[in-house]
Short mmCIF file of C-alpha atoms in Angstrom, two decimals:
data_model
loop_
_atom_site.label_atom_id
_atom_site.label_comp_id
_atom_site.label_asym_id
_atom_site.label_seq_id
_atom_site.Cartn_x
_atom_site.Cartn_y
_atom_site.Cartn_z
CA UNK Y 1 2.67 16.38 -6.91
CA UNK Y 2 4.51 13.41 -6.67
CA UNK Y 3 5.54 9.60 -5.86
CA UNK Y 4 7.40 7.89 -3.45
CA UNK Y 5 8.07 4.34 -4.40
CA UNK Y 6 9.20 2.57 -1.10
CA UNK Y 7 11.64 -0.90 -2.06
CA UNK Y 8 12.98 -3.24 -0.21
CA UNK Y 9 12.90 -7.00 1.07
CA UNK Y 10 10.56 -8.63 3.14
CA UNK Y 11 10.65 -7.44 6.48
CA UNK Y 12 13.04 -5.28 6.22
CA UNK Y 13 11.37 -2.26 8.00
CA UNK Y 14 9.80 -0.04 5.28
CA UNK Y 15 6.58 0.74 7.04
CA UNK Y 16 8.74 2.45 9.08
CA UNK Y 17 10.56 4.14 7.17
CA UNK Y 18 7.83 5.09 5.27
CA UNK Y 19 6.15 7.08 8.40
CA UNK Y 20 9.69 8.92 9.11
CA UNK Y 21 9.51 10.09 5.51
CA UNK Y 22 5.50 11.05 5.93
CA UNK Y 23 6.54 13.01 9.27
CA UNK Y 24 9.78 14.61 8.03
CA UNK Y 25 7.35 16.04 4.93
CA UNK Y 26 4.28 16.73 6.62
CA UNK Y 27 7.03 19.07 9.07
CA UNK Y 28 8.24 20.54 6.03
CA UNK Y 29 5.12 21.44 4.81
CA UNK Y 30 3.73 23.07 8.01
CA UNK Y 31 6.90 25.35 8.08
CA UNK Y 32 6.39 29.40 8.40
CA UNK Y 33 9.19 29.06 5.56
CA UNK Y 34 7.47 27.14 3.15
CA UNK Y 35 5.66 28.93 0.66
CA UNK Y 36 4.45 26.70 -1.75
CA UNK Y 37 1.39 24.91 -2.41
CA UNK Y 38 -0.91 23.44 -0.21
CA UNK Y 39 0.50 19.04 0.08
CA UNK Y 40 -1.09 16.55 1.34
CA UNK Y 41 1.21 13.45 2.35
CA UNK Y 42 -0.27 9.67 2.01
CA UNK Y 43 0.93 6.26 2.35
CA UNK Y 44 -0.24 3.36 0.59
CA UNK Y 45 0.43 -0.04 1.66
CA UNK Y 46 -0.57 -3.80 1.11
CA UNK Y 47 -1.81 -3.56 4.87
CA UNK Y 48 -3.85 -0.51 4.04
CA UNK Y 49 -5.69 -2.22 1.38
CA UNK Y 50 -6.22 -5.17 3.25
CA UNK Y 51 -3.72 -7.77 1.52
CA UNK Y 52 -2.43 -10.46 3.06
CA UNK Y 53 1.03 -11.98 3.16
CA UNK Y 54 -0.14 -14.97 1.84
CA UNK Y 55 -0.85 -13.13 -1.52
CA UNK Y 56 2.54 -13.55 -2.21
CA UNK Y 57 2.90 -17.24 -1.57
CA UNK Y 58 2.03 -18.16 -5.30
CA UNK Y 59 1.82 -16.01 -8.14
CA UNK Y 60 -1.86 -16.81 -9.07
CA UNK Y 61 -2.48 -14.72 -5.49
CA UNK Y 62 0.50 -12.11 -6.28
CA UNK Y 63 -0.13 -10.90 -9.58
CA UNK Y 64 -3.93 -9.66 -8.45
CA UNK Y 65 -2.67 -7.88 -5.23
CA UNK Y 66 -0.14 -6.43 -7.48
CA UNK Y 67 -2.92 -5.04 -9.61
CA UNK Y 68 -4.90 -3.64 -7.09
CA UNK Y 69 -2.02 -1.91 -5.50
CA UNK Y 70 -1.40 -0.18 -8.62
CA UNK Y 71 -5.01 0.47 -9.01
CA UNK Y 72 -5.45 2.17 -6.08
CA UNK Y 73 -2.08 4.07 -6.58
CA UNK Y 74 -3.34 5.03 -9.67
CA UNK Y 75 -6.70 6.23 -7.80
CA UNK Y 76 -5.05 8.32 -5.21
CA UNK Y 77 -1.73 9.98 -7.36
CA UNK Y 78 -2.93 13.43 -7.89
CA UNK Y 79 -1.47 17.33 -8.10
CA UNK Y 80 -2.27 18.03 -4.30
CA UNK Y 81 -0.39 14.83 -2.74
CA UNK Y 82 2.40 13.18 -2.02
CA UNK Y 83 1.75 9.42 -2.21
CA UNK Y 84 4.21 7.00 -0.50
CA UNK Y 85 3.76 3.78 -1.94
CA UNK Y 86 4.55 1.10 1.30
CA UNK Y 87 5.11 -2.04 -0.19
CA UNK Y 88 7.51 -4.81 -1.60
CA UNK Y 89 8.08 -3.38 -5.26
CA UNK Y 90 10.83 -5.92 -6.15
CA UNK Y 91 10.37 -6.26 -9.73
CA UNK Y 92 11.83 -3.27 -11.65
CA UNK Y 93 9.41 -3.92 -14.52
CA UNK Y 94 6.63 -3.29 -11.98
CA UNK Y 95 7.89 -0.11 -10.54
CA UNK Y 96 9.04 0.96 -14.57
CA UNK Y 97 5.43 0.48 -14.55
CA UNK Y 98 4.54 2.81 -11.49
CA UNK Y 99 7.07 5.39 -13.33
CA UNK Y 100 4.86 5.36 -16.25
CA UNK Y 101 1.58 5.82 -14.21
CA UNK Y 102 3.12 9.01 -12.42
CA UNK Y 103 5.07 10.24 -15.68
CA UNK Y 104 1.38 10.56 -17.03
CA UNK Y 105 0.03 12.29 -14.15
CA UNK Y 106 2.99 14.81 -14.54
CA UNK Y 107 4.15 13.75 -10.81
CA UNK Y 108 8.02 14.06 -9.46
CA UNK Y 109 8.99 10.82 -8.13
CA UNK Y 110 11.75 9.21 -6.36
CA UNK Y 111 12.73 5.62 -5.01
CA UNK Y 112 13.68 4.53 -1.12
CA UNK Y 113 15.75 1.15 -0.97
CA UNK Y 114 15.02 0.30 2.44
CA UNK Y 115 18.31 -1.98 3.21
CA UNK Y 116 18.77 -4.53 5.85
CA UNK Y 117 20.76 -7.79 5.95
CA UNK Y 118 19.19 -11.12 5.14
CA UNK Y 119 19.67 -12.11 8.45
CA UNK Y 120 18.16 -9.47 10.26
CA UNK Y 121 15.38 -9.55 7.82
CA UNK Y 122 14.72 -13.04 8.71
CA UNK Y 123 14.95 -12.21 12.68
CA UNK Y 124 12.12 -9.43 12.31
CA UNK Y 125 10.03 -11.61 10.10
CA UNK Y 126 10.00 -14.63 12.20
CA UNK Y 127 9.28 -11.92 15.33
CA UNK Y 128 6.34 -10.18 13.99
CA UNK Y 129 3.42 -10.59 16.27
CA UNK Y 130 0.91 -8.18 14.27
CA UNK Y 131 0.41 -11.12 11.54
CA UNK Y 132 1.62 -9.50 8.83
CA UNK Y 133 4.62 -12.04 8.68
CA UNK Y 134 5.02 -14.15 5.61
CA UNK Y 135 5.82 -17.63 5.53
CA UNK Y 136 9.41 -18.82 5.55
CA UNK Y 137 9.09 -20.65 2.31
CA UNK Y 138 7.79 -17.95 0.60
CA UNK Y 139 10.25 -15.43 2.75
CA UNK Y 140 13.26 -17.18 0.90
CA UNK Y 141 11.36 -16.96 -2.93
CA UNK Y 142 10.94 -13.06 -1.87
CA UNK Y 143 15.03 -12.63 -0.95
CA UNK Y 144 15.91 -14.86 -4.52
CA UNK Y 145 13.35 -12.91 -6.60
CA UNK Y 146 14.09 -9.34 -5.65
CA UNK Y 147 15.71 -7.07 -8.45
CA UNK Y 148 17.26 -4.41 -6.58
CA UNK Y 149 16.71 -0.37 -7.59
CA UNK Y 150 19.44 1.24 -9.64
CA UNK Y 151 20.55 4.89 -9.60
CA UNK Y 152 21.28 3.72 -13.54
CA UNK Y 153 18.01 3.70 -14.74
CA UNK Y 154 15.98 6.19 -14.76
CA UNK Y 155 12.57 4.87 -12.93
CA UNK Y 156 14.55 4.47 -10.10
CA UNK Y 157 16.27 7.94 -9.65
CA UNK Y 158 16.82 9.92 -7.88
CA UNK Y 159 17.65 7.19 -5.76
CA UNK Y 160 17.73 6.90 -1.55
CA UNK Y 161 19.18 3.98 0.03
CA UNK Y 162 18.42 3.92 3.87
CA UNK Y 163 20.79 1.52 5.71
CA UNK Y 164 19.26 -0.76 9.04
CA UNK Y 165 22.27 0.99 10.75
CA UNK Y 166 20.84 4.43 9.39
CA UNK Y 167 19.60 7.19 12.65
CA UNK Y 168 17.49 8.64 10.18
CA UNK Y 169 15.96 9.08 6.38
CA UNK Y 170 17.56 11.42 3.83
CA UNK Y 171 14.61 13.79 4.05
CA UNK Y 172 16.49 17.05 3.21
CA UNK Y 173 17.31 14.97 -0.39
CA UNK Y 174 14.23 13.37 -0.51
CA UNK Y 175 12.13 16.80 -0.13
CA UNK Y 176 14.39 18.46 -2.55
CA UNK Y 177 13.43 15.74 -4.88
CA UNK Y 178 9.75 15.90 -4.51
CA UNK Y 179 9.51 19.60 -4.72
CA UNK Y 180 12.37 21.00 -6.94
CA UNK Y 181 13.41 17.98 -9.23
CA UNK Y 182 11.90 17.92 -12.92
CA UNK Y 183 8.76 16.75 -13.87
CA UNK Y 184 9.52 14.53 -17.29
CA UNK Y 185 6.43 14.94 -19.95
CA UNK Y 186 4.83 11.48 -20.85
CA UNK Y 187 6.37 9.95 -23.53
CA UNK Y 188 4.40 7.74 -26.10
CA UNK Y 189 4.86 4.55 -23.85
CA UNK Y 190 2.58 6.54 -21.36
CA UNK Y 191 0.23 8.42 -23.70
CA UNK Y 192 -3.43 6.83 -23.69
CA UNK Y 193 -4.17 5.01 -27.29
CA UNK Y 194 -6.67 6.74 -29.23
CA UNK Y 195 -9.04 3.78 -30.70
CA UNK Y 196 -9.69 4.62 -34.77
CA UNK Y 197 -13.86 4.38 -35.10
CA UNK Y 198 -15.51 0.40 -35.85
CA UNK Y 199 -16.05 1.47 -39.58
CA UNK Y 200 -12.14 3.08 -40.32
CA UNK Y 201 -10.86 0.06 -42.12
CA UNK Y 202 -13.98 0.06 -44.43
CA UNK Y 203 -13.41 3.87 -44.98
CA UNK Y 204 -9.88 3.59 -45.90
CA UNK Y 205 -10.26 0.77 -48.53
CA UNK Y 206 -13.38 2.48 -50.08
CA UNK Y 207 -11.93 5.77 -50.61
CA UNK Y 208 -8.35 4.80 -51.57
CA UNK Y 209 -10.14 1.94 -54.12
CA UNK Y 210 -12.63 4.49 -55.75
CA UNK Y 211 -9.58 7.30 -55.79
CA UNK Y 212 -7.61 4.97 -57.68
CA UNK Y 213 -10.32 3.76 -59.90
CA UNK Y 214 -10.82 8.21 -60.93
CA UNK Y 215 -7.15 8.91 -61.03
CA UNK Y 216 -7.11 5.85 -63.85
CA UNK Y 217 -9.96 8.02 -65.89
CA UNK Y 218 -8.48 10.93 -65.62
CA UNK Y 219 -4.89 10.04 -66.61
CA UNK Y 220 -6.35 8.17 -69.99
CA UNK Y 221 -8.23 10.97 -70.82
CA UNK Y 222 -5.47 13.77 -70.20
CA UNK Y 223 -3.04 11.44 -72.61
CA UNK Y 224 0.01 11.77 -70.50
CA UNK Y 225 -0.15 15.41 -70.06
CA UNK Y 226 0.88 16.36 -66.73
CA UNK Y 227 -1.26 18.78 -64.46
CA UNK Y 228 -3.78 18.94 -61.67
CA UNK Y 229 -7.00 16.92 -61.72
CA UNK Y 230 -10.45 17.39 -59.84
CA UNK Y 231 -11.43 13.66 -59.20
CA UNK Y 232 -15.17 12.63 -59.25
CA UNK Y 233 -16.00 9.17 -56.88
CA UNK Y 234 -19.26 7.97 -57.37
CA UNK Y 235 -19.21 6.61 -53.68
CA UNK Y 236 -18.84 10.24 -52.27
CA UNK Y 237 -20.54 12.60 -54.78
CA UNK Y 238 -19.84 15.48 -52.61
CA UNK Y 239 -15.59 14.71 -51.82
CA UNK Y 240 -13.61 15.93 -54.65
CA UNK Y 241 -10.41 15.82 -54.03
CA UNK Y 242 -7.39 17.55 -56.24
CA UNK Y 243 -4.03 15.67 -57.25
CA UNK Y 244 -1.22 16.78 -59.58
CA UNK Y 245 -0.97 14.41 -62.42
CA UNK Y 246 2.87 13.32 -63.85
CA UNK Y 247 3.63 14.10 -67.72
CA UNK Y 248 3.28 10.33 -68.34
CA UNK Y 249 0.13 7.56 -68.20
CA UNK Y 250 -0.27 6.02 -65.14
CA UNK Y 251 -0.76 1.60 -64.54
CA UNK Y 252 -3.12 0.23 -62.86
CA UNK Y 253 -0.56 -2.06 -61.37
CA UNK Y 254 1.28 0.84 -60.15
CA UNK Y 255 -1.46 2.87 -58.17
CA UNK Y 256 -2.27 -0.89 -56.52
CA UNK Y 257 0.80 -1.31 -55.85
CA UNK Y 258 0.97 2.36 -53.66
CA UNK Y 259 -2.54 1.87 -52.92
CA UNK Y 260 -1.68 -1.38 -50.78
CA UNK Y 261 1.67 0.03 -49.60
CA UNK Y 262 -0.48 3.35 -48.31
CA UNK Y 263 -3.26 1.16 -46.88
CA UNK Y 264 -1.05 -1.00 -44.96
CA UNK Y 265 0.77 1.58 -43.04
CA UNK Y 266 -2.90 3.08 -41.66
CA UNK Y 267 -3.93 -0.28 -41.04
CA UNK Y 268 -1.59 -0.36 -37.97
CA UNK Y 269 -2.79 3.23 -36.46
CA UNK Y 270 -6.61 2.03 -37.20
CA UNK Y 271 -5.87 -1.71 -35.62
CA UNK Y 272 -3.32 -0.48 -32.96
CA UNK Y 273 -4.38 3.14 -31.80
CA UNK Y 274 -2.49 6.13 -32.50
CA UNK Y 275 -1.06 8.66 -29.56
CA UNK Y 276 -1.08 11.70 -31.78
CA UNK Y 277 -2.21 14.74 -29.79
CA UNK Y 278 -5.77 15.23 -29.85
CA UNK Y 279 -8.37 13.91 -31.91
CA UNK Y 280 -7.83 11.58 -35.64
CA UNK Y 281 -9.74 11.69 -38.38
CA UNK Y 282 -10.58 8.94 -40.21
CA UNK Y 283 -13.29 10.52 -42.20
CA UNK Y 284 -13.40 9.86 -46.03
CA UNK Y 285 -11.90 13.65 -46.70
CA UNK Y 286 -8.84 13.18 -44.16
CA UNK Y 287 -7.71 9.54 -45.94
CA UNK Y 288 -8.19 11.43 -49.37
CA UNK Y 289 -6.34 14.00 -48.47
CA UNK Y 290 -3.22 11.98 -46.99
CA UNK Y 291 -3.83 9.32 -50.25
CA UNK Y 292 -3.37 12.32 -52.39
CA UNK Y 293 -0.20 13.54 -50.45
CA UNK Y 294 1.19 9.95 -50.54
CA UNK Y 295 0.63 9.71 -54.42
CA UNK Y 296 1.98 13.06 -55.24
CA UNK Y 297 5.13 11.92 -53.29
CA UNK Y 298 5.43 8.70 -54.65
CA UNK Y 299 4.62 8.59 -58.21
CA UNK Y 300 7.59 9.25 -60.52
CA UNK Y 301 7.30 11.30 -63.06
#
């Protein structure tokens, strides 16, 4: 349904905030008013998972919390639920990575900047009795590294900044957003890669090779006469695929030439992935079929 990225520095009270916003919605939801479909509210936290501050005292430590924060978001993000995520997310490229993640799912989202002053966040860290406080060395690193949301871009909108001084959360704004704001299709940075089969680069080279080796036949016998052409490949008896020949005899030079130029482009889907809609083929007929386009298109006449 969607995700609730919770930001803010170290200490600065976001676990609490994060419970006002997972009352306010959980009241919503119970309404008599509210007729929509059955939610399920959820926070996720370093604390939850059972990671400590020290995690974040190097980045050896950090970057595998990081990972299994994210994995477990990743776990728990689903249709029914509204999943608070309760936990530093200072780098933008991390929560432009948490974007991505929900954009796939389909999810709304929305950002909370939790705000207090340095100050006050040092006070509260250096008063924590429940040993979740981080140490002051690493406290400081945390204040110099954080990259703060933007309302700019768009993995942090809609964006809610909740003051220290604040009574209480934006809810009303933060409910609208969760429930009536768009839900943005994946775009090809979040599509999964569809992996080409082990033998496609053998496929392509064999059938484009033997193609050009027919379409050389057939143009010395026609003479230069232009028209279609059945070709025969001795590697695949049974493919016989049809190209339009131009009123002139082809080189050899020149159908290498397009051959590479035609085999290099698939090399990148075949070696990268593709994230075309359903599945490719990279069966001897499909490559035939596109070679034959790509000649047709490319030979002058």
């Amino acid at each position: 349904m969607a995700l609730i990225t919770i930001s803010g520095y170290p200490s600065s009270g976001k676990t609490q905030r994060a419970t006002e916003i997972k009352e306010y919605l959980e009241h919503k939801l119970q309404d008599p008013s509210y007729q929509g479909p059955q939610l399920k509210v959820s926070i996720l936290s370093d604390d939850i998972l059972g990671l400590n501050r020290s995690a974040y005292n190097e980045s050896r430590s950090e970057k595998p919390a990081r990972g299994a924060l994210f994995t477990a978001m990743q776990r728990q993000m689903s249709l029914d639920t509204v999943l608070i995520v309760d936990a530093l997310n200072y780098i933008k490229g991390f929560r432009y990575q948490m974007y991505c993640a929900a954009r796939e799912m389909k999810l709304r989202v929305c950002t909370v900047f939790v705000v207090a002053s340095h100050e006050l966040c040092r006070e509260w860290n250096l008063a924590r009795q429940d040993g979740h406080s981080y140490a002051p060395e690493t406290f400081e690193n945390l204040l110099v590294r954080y990259e703060e949301p933007s309302s700019m871009v768009r993995w942090d909108s809609p964006l809610f900044t909740v003051m220290w001084t604040d009574q209480s959360i934006p809810g009303e704004g933060i409910w609208d957003a969760i429930t009536k704001g768009n839900v943005k299709p994946p775009n090809s940075g979040t599509l999964s890669v569809v992996k080409a089969p082990t033998d496609a680069l053998h496929t392509l080279e064999q059938t484009t090779a033997s193609m050009v080796s027919a379409i050389m036949i057939e143009s010395a016998s026609m003479q230069g006469s232009a028209g279609p052409v059945t070709l025969s490949l001795p590697s695949s008896p049974s493919l016989r695929p049809r190209i339009i020949l131009p009123p002139r005899n082809l080189t050899l030079s020149e159908l290498q030439r397009l051959k590479r130029q035609f085999v290099t482009v698939h090399k990148k889907a075949i070696t990268l992935g593709t994230t075309e809609k359903g599945s490719v083929n990279w069966g001897e007929e499909s490559i035939a079929s596109k070679f034959v386009e790509y000649l047709e298109e490319h030979i002058k006449p």
